[in-house]
């Protein structure tokens, strides 16, 4: 994932600006990467069970969780 972020930030129209992350269901799996990567400044995660809120409690960036009604 770091290599993808590196490649995107090499694009002229993106540059070294902060990045955001959006992940649904299995897209929530890279939570450790998201929490450890300082270039990711905000995240939207959701539609996955488990400990999303607990995992986010250690991260101090804006994180939005989308939850299903089940």
PDB file of C-alpha atoms in Angstrom:
ATOM      1  CA  UNK A   1       0.000   0.000   0.000  1.00  0.00           C
ATOM      2  CA  UNK A   2       2.871   2.377   0.672  1.00  0.00           C
ATOM      3  CA  UNK A   3       4.088   1.818  -2.891  1.00  0.00           C
ATOM      4  CA  UNK A   4       0.667   2.818  -4.253  1.00  0.00           C
ATOM      5  CA  UNK A   5       0.652   5.965  -2.134  1.00  0.00           C
ATOM      6  CA  UNK A   6       4.206   6.747  -3.288  1.00  0.00           C
ATOM      7  CA  UNK A   7       3.165   6.344  -6.943  1.00  0.00           C
ATOM      8  CA  UNK A   8       0.047   8.494  -6.576  1.00  0.00           C
ATOM      9  CA  UNK A   9       2.004  11.267  -4.893  1.00  0.00           C
ATOM     10  CA  UNK A  10       4.461  11.285  -7.805  1.00  0.00           C
ATOM     11  CA  UNK A  11       1.669  12.429 -10.129  1.00  0.00           C
ATOM     12  CA  UNK A  12       1.971  16.117 -11.004  1.00  0.00           C
ATOM     13  CA  UNK A  13      -1.640  16.902 -10.111  1.00  0.00           C
ATOM     14  CA  UNK A  14      -1.357  15.224  -6.682  1.00  0.00           C
ATOM     15  CA  UNK A  15       2.119  15.882  -5.344  1.00  0.00           C
ATOM     16  CA  UNK A  16       3.039  15.441  -1.692  1.00  0.00           C
ATOM     17  CA  UNK A  17      -0.298  16.667  -0.373  1.00  0.00           C
ATOM     18  CA  UNK A  18      -1.957  14.739   2.476  1.00  0.00           C
ATOM     19  CA  UNK A  19      -4.029  11.726   1.469  1.00  0.00           C
ATOM     20  CA  UNK A  20      -7.312  10.255   2.593  1.00  0.00           C
ATOM     21  CA  UNK A  21      -8.443   6.626   2.595  1.00  0.00           C
ATOM     22  CA  UNK A  22     -11.875   5.125   1.870  1.00  0.00           C
ATOM     23  CA  UNK A  23     -12.435   1.422   2.547  1.00  0.00           C
ATOM     24  CA  UNK A  24     -15.560  -0.686   2.785  1.00  0.00           C
ATOM     25  CA  UNK A  25     -15.826  -4.303   3.912  1.00  0.00           C
ATOM     26  CA  UNK A  26     -12.442  -5.893   3.096  1.00  0.00           C
ATOM     27  CA  UNK A  27     -11.155  -2.386   2.363  1.00  0.00           C
ATOM     28  CA  UNK A  28     -11.017  -1.955   6.148  1.00  0.00           C
ATOM     29  CA  UNK A  29      -8.314  -4.622   6.422  1.00  0.00           C
ATOM     30  CA  UNK A  30      -5.314  -2.270   6.124  1.00  0.00           C
ATOM     31  CA  UNK A  31      -6.196  -0.504   9.404  1.00  0.00           C
ATOM     32  CA  UNK A  32      -2.647  -0.998  10.769  1.00  0.00           C
ATOM     33  CA  UNK A  33      -1.207   0.651   7.643  1.00  0.00           C
ATOM     34  CA  UNK A  34      -3.709   3.498   7.823  1.00  0.00           C
ATOM     35  CA  UNK A  35      -2.903   4.117  11.492  1.00  0.00           C
ATOM     36  CA  UNK A  36       0.864   4.012  10.927  1.00  0.00           C
ATOM     37  CA  UNK A  37       1.027   6.077   7.713  1.00  0.00           C
ATOM     38  CA  UNK A  38       1.385   9.799   8.540  1.00  0.00           C
ATOM     39  CA  UNK A  39       0.545  10.842   4.951  1.00  0.00           C
ATOM     40  CA  UNK A  40      -3.017   9.542   5.441  1.00  0.00           C
ATOM     41  CA  UNK A  41      -4.754  12.350   7.300  1.00  0.00           C
ATOM     42  CA  UNK A  42      -8.367  11.072   7.353  1.00  0.00           C
ATOM     43  CA  UNK A  43     -10.212   7.816   6.718  1.00  0.00           C
ATOM     44  CA  UNK A  44     -13.714   6.506   6.059  1.00  0.00           C
ATOM     45  CA  UNK A  45     -14.169   2.858   6.995  1.00  0.00           C
ATOM     46  CA  UNK A  46     -17.236   0.717   7.256  1.00  0.00           C
ATOM     47  CA  UNK A  47     -19.580  -2.133   6.588  1.00  0.00           C
ATOM     48  CA  UNK A  48     -17.344  -4.524   8.462  1.00  0.00           C
ATOM     49  CA  UNK A  49     -17.908  -6.090  11.844  1.00  0.00           C
ATOM     50  CA  UNK A  50     -15.301  -6.320  14.512  1.00  0.00           C
ATOM     51  CA  UNK A  51     -13.294  -3.848  16.485  1.00  0.00           C
ATOM     52  CA  UNK A  52     -13.248  -0.786  14.210  1.00  0.00           C
ATOM     53  CA  UNK A  53     -14.056   1.640  17.030  1.00  0.00           C
ATOM     54  CA  UNK A  54     -11.502   0.035  19.329  1.00  0.00           C
ATOM     55  CA  UNK A  55      -8.828   0.209  16.632  1.00  0.00           C
ATOM     56  CA  UNK A  56      -9.591   3.872  15.963  1.00  0.00           C
ATOM     57  CA  UNK A  57      -9.332   4.796  19.633  1.00  0.00           C
ATOM     58  CA  UNK A  58      -5.544   4.823  19.311  1.00  0.00           C
ATOM     59  CA  UNK A  59      -5.547   7.006  16.195  1.00  0.00           C
ATOM     60  CA  UNK A  60      -6.074  10.752  16.555  1.00  0.00           C
ATOM     61  CA  UNK A  61      -6.969  11.590  12.954  1.00  0.00           C
ATOM     62  CA  UNK A  62     -10.515  12.053  11.681  1.00  0.00           C
ATOM     63  CA  UNK A  63     -12.105   8.647  11.059  1.00  0.00           C
ATOM     64  CA  UNK A  64     -15.710   8.087  10.050  1.00  0.00           C
ATOM     65  CA  UNK A  65     -17.336   4.671  10.470  1.00  0.00           C
ATOM     66  CA  UNK A  66     -20.239   3.589   8.294  1.00  0.00           C
ATOM     67  CA  UNK A  67     -22.244   0.799   9.882  1.00  0.00           C
ATOM     68  CA  UNK A  68     -25.027  -1.353   8.525  1.00  0.00           C
ATOM     69  CA  UNK A  69     -28.320  -1.556  10.383  1.00  0.00           C
ATOM     70  CA  UNK A  70     -27.957  -5.243  11.231  1.00  0.00           C
TER      71      UNK A  70
END
